Amino acid sequence: MSLGTKDLRGSVAVVGVGLAGCGEAPGWSETEIMAAAARNALADAGISAQEVDGLVVASVNIFLSGLSIGEHLGIKPKFTDSTCVGGSSFVGHLIPAAMALNYGLCDVVLVTYGSNQRTGVGRGDAAKYKAILDPLPFEHPYKPFNPPSSYALAAARHMHQYGTTREQLAEVAVAARQWAQLNPEAFSRDPLSVQDVLKSKMVSDPLTVRDCCLVTDGGGAYVLVRADRARQYKKKAAYMLGVGSAHWHRQIAAMPDLTVTAATESGQRAYEMAGLKPADVDVLELYDAFTINTLLFLEDLGFCKKGEGGAFLSGGRIAPGGSLPVNTNGGGLSCVHPGMYGMFLIVEAVRQLRGEAGARQVKDARVALTHGNGGVLSSQITALFGSEETL
Amino acid sequence: MTTTTATPTAGPEKTFKDKLAAGSFEIQKCAGCGKHVFYPRVLCTHCGSDQLDWVVASGAGTVYSTTVVRRKPDAGGDYSVVLIDLAEGPRMMSRVVEIAPDAVKIGMKVKARIAGSGEAALVEFVPA
């Protein structure tokens, strides 16, 4: 017997989410932030750490991260995964976790992440060691300021090919900031205009520092269970309706077309599993490491045609009050971005589906799309979540 | 490398670098499907063959995308990072020199040359 991909639809649900140390968490180690986020997600669900028998984690720095966090929390899991494909990892973790739950390998999966990237010591040294341990000999000698330079190359190509403007990219940052202003947990909440973005310090043309995500500390976690157990916890469950993954390259020079990401495939896979289409989505959480990301993903996930993303998002369409709510927590651009952001997509989607997002709540949100990005537009992983009525 | 013997010389990365250090910019061409491959690999990314031969690159290319990395003047100033589509097909990261970095435009025809020597030898491009 083998399950079909459509059997995964609605088969697992997130029953707890939590954040910890978002913004600045001086004096906290990476593992400690992960543990604090895990504690908050478990408390949100009303589950004790000892009930967790599946443990999933990814880390930028920690070798054997799954073992470290298991030991720290006193969890003895029957199932562990610590796949790292960059910032999309935590959306991708839904796939092995859902399979493990469906096959009865475990009953309660905890997925957690944390980073002290902003206040932790030794950031510069870490970059040097990474260049030795994981050399990229056909890019590194040219000193791209990565990740920004790789995304800048994609943005420049999109502008050349489709007439996309810096103003349109800036609108992405402005919309994210306006959402952040509605989120008391967001890191950057000062007013921001298109002109502010354009006049900010250029980092790697055409991207200014305000086209780039934040560098913060922070952690997040979610708890995943089989749907048959999902109603026994404290809060409303958010059911996984579809998930899809794709990657075509790691380094930007190997990306086949810099204006088309593998989100075209990951999105299609997720929509097919869910039996949904873009018009069914009430709220989107897209991995906005850079302003160009949001634009590319709106195109590649089918919300507008290829090349029309700039015009599509102009005029506040994705900002609060616009017709398409995107990155309602403020995104990686204005809420939080501790190295890998994918975890925070899911935390916000679940909060929106539960109706607990306060001033930024999207009315009657029943279907949420989360889209994770890893590397330099490399790993693309899409997941659709729904409230109980979407099952 | 075959499946039954040890490496006769070196892997494709070191082979490329040794050739470059000797003054020759070479890329791989697949004996299976005839397509070119860069960066140097063990298997052809088009057809999976391991029959990759070395050929001298024409050096002709077109700027596929370009960025200027901003750096303080006292740290050396701004510099070019580009993606070049080689005439043979593959794309590579490089830099365009001898013009201002912000004068590099998408679609510009460029020609490869070797900068530096020995282990520091590097392919860079100038306007064609």
Short mmCIF file of C-alpha atoms in Angstrom, two decimals:
data_model
loop_
_atom_site.label_atom_id
_atom_site.label_comp_id
_atom_site.label_asym_id
_atom_site.label_seq_id
_atom_site.Cartn_x
_atom_site.Cartn_y
_atom_site.Cartn_z
CA MET A 1 0.00 0.00 0.00
CA SER A 2 1.23 3.44 -0.72
CA LEU A 3 -0.32 6.77 0.07
CA GLY A 4 -0.86 9.15 -2.84
CA THR A 5 0.23 12.76 -2.52
CA LYS A 6 -3.41 13.82 -2.24
CA ASP A 7 -3.77 11.64 0.86
CA LEU A 8 -1.48 14.12 2.57
CA ARG A 9 -4.09 16.87 2.13
CA GLY A 10 -5.46 17.77 5.51
CA SER A 11 -3.71 14.79 7.12
CA VAL A 12 -1.61 16.84 9.53
CA ALA A 13 -2.13 20.10 11.37
CA VAL A 14 -0.18 22.73 13.22
CA VAL A 15 -1.57 22.91 16.76
CA GLY A 16 0.99 25.20 18.37
CA VAL A 17 3.25 28.06 17.32
CA GLY A 18 5.68 30.20 19.26
CA LEU A 19 8.33 32.88 18.89
CA ALA A 20 11.28 33.79 21.09
CA GLY A 21 14.00 36.40 21.18
CA CYS A 22 12.83 38.18 18.03
CA GLY A 23 14.73 41.40 17.38
CA GLU A 24 17.59 41.36 19.84
CA ALA A 25 18.36 38.61 22.33
CA PRO A 26 21.77 39.50 23.73
CA GLY A 27 23.25 36.86 26.00
CA TRP A 28 21.23 34.05 24.43
CA SER A 29 22.84 31.20 22.49
CA GLU A 30 21.37 29.80 19.31
CA THR A 31 20.29 26.57 21.02
CA GLU A 32 18.73 28.49 23.91
CA ILE A 33 16.65 30.62 21.51
CA MET A 34 15.49 27.43 19.76
CA ALA A 35 14.55 25.94 23.13
CA ALA A 36 12.65 29.05 24.19
CA ALA A 37 10.71 29.09 20.91
CA ALA A 38 9.97 25.39 21.37
CA ARG A 39 8.70 26.01 24.89
CA ASN A 40 6.37 28.74 23.63
CA ALA A 41 4.99 26.61 20.79
CA LEU A 42 4.41 23.66 23.13
CA ALA A 43 2.70 25.92 25.69
CA ASP A 44 0.55 27.36 22.88
CA ALA A 45 -0.67 23.83 22.12
CA GLY A 46 -0.78 22.69 25.74
CA ILE A 47 1.72 19.88 25.12
CA SER A 48 4.62 18.96 27.38
CA ALA A 49 8.11 18.48 25.96
CA GLN A 50 7.96 14.87 27.08
CA GLU A 51 5.06 14.19 24.70
CA VAL A 52 7.22 15.17 21.72
CA ASP A 53 8.44 12.09 19.87
CA GLY A 54 9.42 13.72 16.57
CA LEU A 55 12.04 16.47 16.44
CA VAL A 56 12.95 18.59 13.46
CA VAL A 57 15.42 21.45 13.32
CA ALA A 58 17.74 23.26 10.93
CA SER A 59 20.61 25.54 11.82
CA VAL A 60 22.97 27.82 9.93
CA ASN A 61 25.83 27.03 12.29
CA ILE A 62 25.24 24.03 14.52
CA PHE A 63 26.52 20.66 13.31
CA LEU A 64 24.19 17.93 14.67
CA SER A 65 21.58 20.56 15.52
CA GLY A 66 18.88 17.91 16.01
CA LEU A 67 20.98 16.17 18.64
CA SER A 68 21.82 19.44 20.37
CA ILE A 69 18.25 20.63 20.73
CA GLY A 70 16.99 17.16 21.68
CA GLU A 71 19.55 16.97 24.45
CA HIS A 72 18.81 20.52 25.60
CA LEU A 73 15.06 19.90 25.81
CA GLY A 74 15.31 16.39 27.25
CA ILE A 75 13.42 14.97 24.26
CA LYS A 76 14.13 11.41 23.09
CA PRO A 77 12.62 11.40 19.61
CA LYS A 78 11.70 8.40 17.50
CA PHE A 79 11.95 10.54 14.38
CA THR A 80 14.45 13.29 13.64
CA ASP A 81 15.15 15.37 10.57
CA SER A 82 17.59 18.24 10.24
CA THR A 83 17.55 18.88 6.51
CA CYS A 84 18.90 22.31 5.68
CA VAL A 85 18.10 23.85 2.31
CA GLY A 86 18.37 27.41 3.60
CA GLY A 87 15.53 29.62 4.75
CA SER A 88 12.86 27.44 3.15
CA SER A 89 13.83 24.49 5.37
CA PHE A 90 11.02 24.89 7.87
CA VAL A 91 8.35 24.82 5.18
CA GLY A 92 10.12 21.84 3.66
CA HIS A 93 10.16 20.06 7.01
CA LEU A 94 6.41 19.61 6.63
CA ILE A 95 7.07 16.90 4.03
CA PRO A 96 9.10 14.38 6.07
CA ALA A 97 7.18 15.29 9.22
CA ALA A 98 3.82 14.65 7.54
CA MET A 99 5.09 11.34 6.18
CA ALA A 100 6.44 10.27 9.57
CA LEU A 101 3.15 11.16 11.26
CA ASN A 102 1.03 9.44 8.62
CA TYR A 103 3.05 6.25 8.82
CA GLY A 104 2.87 6.22 12.59
CA LEU A 105 6.58 6.70 13.18
CA CYS A 106 5.66 9.33 15.76
CA ASP A 107 2.68 11.31 17.06
CA VAL A 108 3.89 14.80 17.94
CA VAL A 109 6.50 16.59 15.83
CA LEU A 110 8.22 19.72 17.12
CA VAL A 111 9.92 21.87 14.48
CA THR A 112 12.13 24.63 15.86
CA TYR A 113 14.61 27.27 14.80
CA GLY A 114 16.65 29.99 16.46
CA SER A 115 19.54 32.31 15.72
CA ASN A 116 21.50 35.00 17.49
CA GLN A 117 22.76 36.40 14.20
CA ARG A 118 22.40 40.03 15.27
CA THR A 119 23.93 40.12 18.73
CA GLY A 120 25.93 36.89 18.79
CA VAL A 121 29.69 37.23 18.65
CA GLY A 122 31.96 36.19 15.82
CA ARG A 123 29.80 36.85 12.76
CA GLY A 124 32.78 38.00 10.69
CA ASP A 125 34.89 35.03 11.75
CA ALA A 126 32.06 32.63 10.95
CA ALA A 127 31.93 33.95 7.38
CA LYS A 128 35.67 33.36 7.01
CA TYR A 129 35.45 29.78 8.27
CA LYS A 130 32.46 29.08 6.05
CA ALA A 131 34.45 30.19 3.01
CA ILE A 132 37.08 27.60 3.93
CA LEU A 133 34.68 24.76 4.80
CA ASP A 134 32.24 25.35 1.94
CA PRO A 135 34.18 27.10 -0.81
CA LEU A 136 32.35 28.28 -3.90
CA PRO A 137 35.42 28.50 -6.13
CA PHE A 138 33.61 29.77 -9.23
CA GLU A 139 31.88 32.66 -7.48
CA HIS A 140 33.87 33.49 -4.37
CA PRO A 141 36.91 34.97 -6.19
CA TYR A 142 34.69 37.65 -7.76
CA LYS A 143 33.58 38.78 -4.28
CA PRO A 144 29.83 39.00 -4.79
CA PHE A 145 28.41 40.58 -1.63
CA ASN A 146 26.13 37.67 -1.00
CA PRO A 147 23.31 37.13 -0.63
CA PRO A 148 22.41 40.68 -1.81
CA SER A 149 24.49 40.59 -5.02
CA SER A 150 22.83 37.42 -6.29
CA TYR A 151 19.36 38.88 -5.75
CA ALA A 152 20.55 42.15 -7.30
CA LEU A 153 21.51 40.25 -10.45
CA ALA A 154 17.99 38.79 -10.57
CA ALA A 155 16.42 42.20 -9.99
CA ALA A 156 18.56 43.81 -12.70
CA ARG A 157 17.58 41.12 -15.17
CA HIS A 158 13.87 41.46 -14.35
CA MET A 159 14.12 45.23 -14.80
CA HIS A 160 15.89 44.77 -18.14
CA GLN A 161 13.52 42.15 -19.45
CA TYR A 162 10.18 43.48 -18.20
CA GLY A 163 10.69 47.15 -17.43
CA THR A 164 10.25 46.62 -13.71
CA THR A 165 11.30 49.77 -11.82
CA ARG A 166 13.14 50.47 -8.60
CA GLU A 167 10.00 52.30 -7.44
CA GLN A 168 7.98 49.11 -7.84
CA LEU A 169 10.56 47.16 -5.84
CA ALA A 170 10.47 49.88 -3.19
CA GLU A 171 6.70 49.45 -2.91
CA VAL A 172 7.34 45.93 -1.61
CA ALA A 173 9.43 47.32 1.25
CA VAL A 174 6.85 50.03 1.98
CA ALA A 175 3.98 47.51 2.10
CA ALA A 176 5.97 45.27 4.44
CA ARG A 177 6.68 48.24 6.70
CA GLN A 178 3.02 49.22 6.81
CA TRP A 179 2.10 45.70 7.93
CA ALA A 180 4.91 45.83 10.52
CA GLN A 181 3.42 49.02 11.91
CA LEU A 182 0.32 46.94 12.78
CA ASN A 183 2.41 44.26 14.48
CA PRO A 184 3.72 45.09 17.95
CA GLU A 185 6.25 42.23 17.66
CA ALA A 186 7.86 43.63 14.46
CA PHE A 187 11.41 44.96 14.70
CA SER A 188 11.24 47.92 12.28
CA ARG A 189 8.12 50.04 12.61
CA ASP A 190 9.22 53.57 11.69
CA PRO A 191 7.48 55.16 8.70
CA LEU A 192 9.04 54.30 5.34
CA SER A 193 8.28 55.81 1.92
CA VAL A 194 9.21 54.80 -1.61
CA GLN A 195 11.57 57.80 -1.69
CA ASP A 196 13.19 56.64 1.57
CA VAL A 197 13.92 53.26 0.01
CA LEU A 198 15.32 54.77 -3.20
CA LYS A 199 17.55 57.22 -1.30
CA SER A 200 18.94 54.62 1.11
CA LYS A 201 22.49 53.41 0.82
CA MET A 202 23.04 51.35 -2.32
CA VAL A 203 24.36 47.90 -1.43
CA SER A 204 24.53 46.06 -4.74
CA ASP A 205 22.76 47.80 -7.63
CA PRO A 206 19.78 48.01 -7.96
CA LEU A 207 19.16 47.05 -4.32
CA THR A 208 19.53 49.53 -1.47
CA VAL A 209 19.77 48.54 2.16
CA ARG A 210 15.99 49.01 2.44
CA ASP A 211 15.47 46.47 -0.37
CA CYS A 212 17.27 43.98 1.89
CA CYS A 213 15.90 42.04 4.84
CA LEU A 214 16.70 42.78 8.44
CA VAL A 215 19.46 41.09 10.38
CA THR A 216 17.91 40.18 13.73
CA ASP A 217 18.01 37.55 16.41
CA GLY A 218 15.03 35.33 16.94
CA GLY A 219 13.48 31.92 16.94
CA GLY A 220 10.23 30.23 16.11
CA ALA A 221 8.67 26.82 16.44
CA TYR A 222 5.59 24.89 15.48
CA VAL A 223 4.00 21.64 16.64
CA LEU A 224 2.57 19.25 14.03
CA VAL A 225 0.23 16.33 14.72
CA ARG A 226 -2.01 14.00 12.70
CA ALA A 227 -5.39 15.50 11.89
CA ASP A 228 -7.20 12.85 13.97
CA ARG A 229 -5.60 14.32 17.10
CA ALA A 230 -5.75 17.96 16.08
CA ARG A 231 -8.91 18.93 17.94
CA GLN A 232 -7.70 17.95 21.40
CA TYR A 233 -5.36 20.90 21.89
CA LYS A 234 -5.92 24.40 23.26
CA LYS A 235 -6.09 26.39 20.04
CA LYS A 236 -7.70 26.03 16.61
CA ALA A 237 -5.68 23.78 14.31
CA ALA A 238 -4.29 24.92 10.97
CA TYR A 239 -4.41 22.01 8.54
CA MET A 240 -1.76 21.43 5.90
CA LEU A 241 -3.67 21.27 2.65
CA GLY A 242 -0.78 21.05 0.22
CA VAL A 243 2.97 21.21 0.02
CA GLY A 244 5.48 21.16 -2.83
CA SER A 245 9.23 21.52 -3.15
CA ALA A 246 11.60 22.27 -6.02
CA HIS A 247 15.16 23.40 -6.57
CA TRP A 248 17.16 23.87 -9.74
CA HIS A 249 20.43 25.45 -8.60
CA ARG A 250 22.45 26.59 -5.63
CA GLN A 251 24.62 29.41 -7.00
CA ILE A 252 23.06 32.25 -8.94
CA ALA A 253 25.17 31.60 -12.08
CA ALA A 254 23.54 28.18 -12.32
CA MET A 255 19.96 29.53 -12.20
CA PRO A 256 18.50 28.80 -15.65
CA ASP A 257 16.53 32.07 -16.00
CA LEU A 258 16.96 34.75 -13.32
CA THR A 259 13.39 35.92 -13.81
CA VAL A 260 11.75 32.51 -13.20
CA THR A 261 12.14 30.62 -9.91
CA ALA A 262 11.42 27.00 -9.05
CA ALA A 263 8.37 28.37 -7.18
CA THR A 264 6.58 27.78 -10.48
CA GLU A 265 6.92 24.05 -9.74
CA SER A 266 6.67 24.03 -5.95
CA GLY A 267 3.53 26.15 -6.12
CA GLN A 268 1.92 23.94 -8.72
CA ARG A 269 2.62 20.85 -6.60
CA ALA A 270 1.12 22.47 -3.52
CA TYR A 271 -1.97 23.72 -5.38
CA GLU A 272 -2.52 20.27 -6.90
CA MET A 273 -2.32 18.50 -3.57
CA ALA A 274 -4.65 21.03 -1.99
CA GLY A 275 -7.07 21.19 -4.91
CA LEU A 276 -6.79 24.96 -4.72
CA LYS A 277 -5.82 27.82 -7.02
CA PRO A 278 -4.37 31.28 -6.34
CA ALA A 279 -7.83 32.87 -6.23
CA ASP A 280 -8.69 30.65 -3.25
CA VAL A 281 -5.89 32.09 -1.10
CA ASP A 282 -6.90 34.65 1.53
CA VAL A 283 -3.47 35.57 2.90
CA LEU A 284 0.09 35.09 1.62
CA GLU A 285 3.32 34.78 3.54
CA LEU A 286 6.18 34.97 1.00
CA TYR A 287 9.85 34.78 1.92
CA ASP A 288 10.96 38.37 1.31
CA ALA A 289 14.70 38.29 1.87
CA PHE A 290 14.82 41.07 -0.74
CA THR A 291 12.12 43.13 -2.42
CA ILE A 292 12.57 41.25 -5.71
CA ASN A 293 11.54 38.01 -3.97
CA THR A 294 7.97 39.11 -3.30
CA LEU A 295 7.57 40.27 -6.89
CA LEU A 296 8.97 37.04 -8.36
CA PHE A 297 6.88 34.82 -6.10
CA LEU A 298 3.64 36.67 -6.89
CA GLU A 299 4.36 35.90 -10.55
CA ASP A 300 5.63 32.35 -10.10
CA LEU A 301 2.82 31.34 -7.75
CA GLY A 302 0.23 32.49 -10.26
CA PHE A 303 -1.10 35.71 -8.74
CA CYS A 304 -0.13 37.64 -11.88
CA LYS A 305 1.56 36.93 -15.18
CA LYS A 306 5.32 36.68 -15.62
CA GLY A 307 6.77 40.15 -15.97
CA GLU A 308 3.72 41.94 -14.56
CA GLY A 309 4.64 41.67 -10.89
CA GLY A 310 5.80 45.28 -10.62
CA ALA A 311 2.60 46.75 -11.97
CA PHE A 312 0.52 44.18 -10.06
CA LEU A 313 1.80 45.13 -6.63
CA SER A 314 1.86 48.89 -7.27
CA GLY A 315 -0.61 51.20 -5.63
CA GLY A 316 -0.74 49.37 -2.33
CA ARG A 317 -2.32 46.15 -3.55
CA ILE A 318 -0.29 44.02 -1.11
CA ALA A 319 -0.22 46.59 1.73
CA PRO A 320 -2.77 46.84 4.57
CA GLY A 321 -6.09 47.81 3.00
CA GLY A 322 -5.06 46.41 -0.38
CA SER A 323 -6.88 43.58 -2.11
CA LEU A 324 -4.15 40.96 -1.55
CA PRO A 325 -2.68 40.73 1.96
CA VAL A 326 1.00 39.74 1.67
CA ASN A 327 3.48 39.33 4.53
CA THR A 328 1.10 40.45 7.21
CA ASN A 329 3.64 40.30 10.04
CA GLY A 330 5.92 42.74 8.23
CA GLY A 331 8.01 40.01 6.62
CA GLY A 332 11.73 39.55 6.64
CA LEU A 333 12.01 43.13 5.46
CA SER A 334 10.46 44.70 8.55
CA CYS A 335 9.42 42.09 11.16
CA VAL A 336 12.22 39.62 11.78
CA HIS A 337 14.99 37.89 9.83
CA PRO A 338 17.41 35.82 11.90
CA GLY A 339 19.41 34.11 9.16
CA MET A 340 16.64 31.80 7.97
CA TYR A 341 13.11 33.20 7.91
CA GLY A 342 10.95 30.28 6.72
CA MET A 343 9.76 29.38 10.22
CA PHE A 344 8.14 32.79 10.65
CA LEU A 345 6.01 32.33 7.53
CA ILE A 346 4.25 29.41 9.18
CA VAL A 347 3.88 31.08 12.58
CA GLU A 348 2.15 34.08 10.97
CA ALA A 349 -0.03 31.95 8.67
CA VAL A 350 -1.29 29.94 11.63
CA ARG A 351 -2.03 33.07 13.64
CA GLN A 352 -3.99 34.51 10.71
CA LEU A 353 -6.02 31.32 10.28
CA ARG A 354 -6.81 31.28 13.99
CA GLY A 355 -7.93 34.90 13.87
CA GLU A 356 -5.45 36.00 16.54
CA ALA A 357 -3.40 38.51 14.52
CA GLY A 358 -4.81 41.61 16.20
CA ALA A 359 -4.69 44.86 14.23
CA ARG A 360 -3.22 43.11 11.21
CA GLN A 361 -5.81 40.33 11.12
CA VAL A 362 -7.08 39.51 7.63
CA LYS A 363 -10.85 39.19 7.88
CA ASP A 364 -12.19 35.66 7.43
CA ALA A 365 -8.80 34.19 6.54
CA ARG A 366 -9.41 30.51 5.77
CA VAL A 367 -6.63 29.64 3.33
CA ALA A 368 -3.05 30.80 3.83
CA LEU A 369 -0.16 30.29 1.44
CA THR A 370 3.38 30.14 2.82
CA HIS A 371 6.28 30.21 0.43
CA GLY A 372 9.82 29.52 1.57
CA ASN A 373 12.97 30.49 -0.29
CA GLY A 374 16.44 29.14 0.41
CA GLY A 375 19.91 30.01 -0.84
CA VAL A 376 19.89 32.56 -3.66
CA LEU A 377 16.42 32.01 -5.15
CA SER A 378 17.46 28.35 -4.99
CA SER A 379 15.24 26.14 -2.83
CA GLN A 380 11.55 26.93 -3.31
CA ILE A 381 8.97 25.29 -1.06
CA THR A 382 5.28 26.17 -0.97
CA ALA A 383 2.71 25.07 1.58
CA LEU A 384 -1.00 25.80 1.82
CA PHE A 385 -2.78 25.78 5.16
CA GLY A 386 -6.46 25.97 5.90
CA SER A 387 -8.84 26.30 8.80
CA GLU A 388 -11.06 23.32 9.70
CA GLU A 389 -13.81 24.39 7.30
CA THR A 390 -11.45 23.98 4.30
CA LEU A 391 -11.05 20.23 4.90
CA MET B 1 37.92 9.05 -13.39
CA THR B 2 36.40 5.69 -14.28
CA THR B 3 34.41 3.53 -11.92
CA THR B 4 37.28 1.11 -11.46
CA THR B 5 40.44 3.14 -11.08
CA ALA B 6 41.75 5.89 -8.90
CA THR B 7 41.84 9.47 -10.18
CA PRO B 8 44.53 9.69 -12.86
CA THR B 9 45.31 13.35 -12.31
CA ALA B 10 42.88 15.51 -10.39
CA GLY B 11 39.22 16.43 -10.20
CA PRO B 12 37.68 18.81 -12.72
CA GLU B 13 38.05 21.90 -10.50
CA LYS B 14 41.79 21.47 -10.05
CA THR B 15 42.24 20.51 -13.69
CA PHE B 16 40.50 23.75 -14.73
CA LYS B 17 42.62 25.81 -12.37
CA ASP B 18 45.85 24.17 -13.54
CA LYS B 19 44.96 24.89 -17.16
CA LEU B 20 44.09 28.48 -16.28
CA ALA B 21 47.36 28.90 -14.40
CA ALA B 22 49.11 27.67 -17.56
CA GLY B 23 47.34 30.41 -19.54
CA SER B 24 44.47 28.46 -21.09
CA PHE B 25 40.76 29.10 -20.35
CA GLU B 26 39.12 25.76 -21.05
CA ILE B 27 35.61 24.48 -20.48
CA GLN B 28 34.11 21.02 -20.77
CA LYS B 29 32.31 19.62 -23.80
CA CYS B 30 30.20 16.49 -23.50
CA ALA B 31 31.10 13.67 -25.87
CA GLY B 32 27.64 12.25 -25.26
CA CYS B 33 25.39 15.16 -26.23
CA GLY B 34 27.80 17.74 -27.63
CA LYS B 35 26.82 20.45 -25.16
CA HIS B 36 29.24 22.51 -23.11
CA VAL B 37 29.42 22.52 -19.32
CA PHE B 38 30.69 25.18 -16.89
CA TYR B 39 31.69 25.17 -14.04
CA PRO B 40 33.70 21.98 -14.50
CA ARG B 41 31.90 18.89 -13.27
CA VAL B 42 32.11 15.11 -13.06
CA LEU B 43 28.89 14.50 -15.02
CA CYS B 44 27.27 16.38 -17.89
CA THR B 45 24.34 18.40 -16.50
CA HIS B 46 22.48 17.98 -19.80
CA CYS B 47 22.64 14.21 -20.33
CA GLY B 48 24.43 12.64 -17.34
CA SER B 49 27.39 11.36 -19.34
CA ASP B 50 30.79 11.27 -17.65
CA GLN B 51 32.57 11.69 -20.99
CA LEU B 52 33.48 15.35 -20.63
CA ASP B 53 36.35 16.58 -22.78
CA TRP B 54 38.27 19.82 -22.29
CA VAL B 55 38.08 22.41 -25.08
CA VAL B 56 39.55 25.90 -25.29
CA ALA B 57 36.81 28.46 -24.71
CA SER B 58 36.24 30.98 -27.48
CA GLY B 59 36.26 33.70 -24.83
CA ALA B 60 33.28 35.39 -26.47
CA GLY B 61 30.40 36.25 -24.17
CA THR B 62 27.40 38.46 -23.51
CA VAL B 63 26.49 40.16 -20.23
CA TYR B 64 23.36 38.37 -18.94
CA SER B 65 23.08 40.46 -15.78
CA THR B 66 25.18 42.98 -13.90
CA THR B 67 25.52 44.55 -10.48
CA VAL B 68 27.88 47.02 -8.87
CA VAL B 69 29.00 46.02 -5.41
CA ARG B 70 29.28 49.23 -3.41
CA ARG B 71 32.41 49.60 -1.34
CA LYS B 72 34.01 52.57 0.37
CA PRO B 73 36.73 54.26 -1.72
CA ASP B 74 39.36 53.61 0.94
CA ALA B 75 38.50 49.91 0.83
CA GLY B 76 39.05 49.85 -2.94
CA GLY B 77 35.84 51.40 -4.25
CA ASP B 78 32.92 49.97 -6.20
CA TYR B 79 33.43 46.92 -8.38
CA SER B 80 31.68 44.88 -11.05
CA VAL B 81 30.05 41.48 -10.59
CA VAL B 82 28.36 40.03 -13.66
CA LEU B 83 26.90 36.90 -15.11
CA ILE B 84 28.27 36.16 -18.57
CA ASP B 85 26.62 33.88 -21.11
CA LEU B 86 29.51 32.24 -22.93
CA ALA B 87 29.13 31.84 -26.70
CA GLU B 88 29.28 28.07 -26.12
CA GLY B 89 26.17 28.21 -23.90
CA PRO B 90 27.10 28.01 -20.20
CA ARG B 91 26.78 30.97 -17.85
CA MET B 92 29.48 32.02 -15.40
CA MET B 93 30.00 34.64 -12.74
CA SER B 94 32.79 37.09 -13.48
CA ARG B 95 33.59 40.81 -13.64
CA VAL B 96 33.89 43.29 -16.47
CA VAL B 97 36.94 45.54 -16.23
CA GLU B 98 38.51 48.46 -18.09
CA ILE B 99 35.20 50.35 -17.93
CA ALA B 100 33.41 51.83 -14.94
CA PRO B 101 31.36 49.15 -13.16
CA ASP B 102 28.15 51.12 -13.67
CA ALA B 103 28.87 51.36 -17.42
CA VAL B 104 28.48 47.60 -17.75
CA LYS B 105 25.12 46.89 -19.39
CA ILE B 106 23.05 43.79 -19.97
CA GLY B 107 23.49 42.58 -23.56
CA MET B 108 27.01 44.00 -23.87
CA LYS B 109 29.41 41.83 -25.90
CA VAL B 110 32.54 40.97 -23.93
CA LYS B 111 35.76 39.01 -24.37
CA ALA B 112 37.51 36.86 -21.77
CA ARG B 113 41.04 37.29 -20.56
CA ILE B 114 43.04 35.77 -17.74
CA ALA B 115 43.89 38.01 -14.82
CA GLY B 116 46.52 37.13 -12.25
CA SER B 117 48.72 34.09 -12.37
CA GLY B 118 49.29 30.77 -10.69
CA GLU B 119 46.63 29.86 -8.13
CA ALA B 120 45.21 33.39 -8.35
CA ALA B 121 44.54 33.15 -12.10
CA LEU B 122 40.97 34.22 -12.82
CA VAL B 123 38.81 34.66 -15.90
CA GLU B 124 37.61 38.24 -16.31
CA PHE B 125 36.04 40.09 -19.21
CA VAL B 126 36.60 43.30 -21.15
CA PRO B 127 34.28 44.94 -23.69
CA ALA B 128 34.59 43.16 -27.07
#
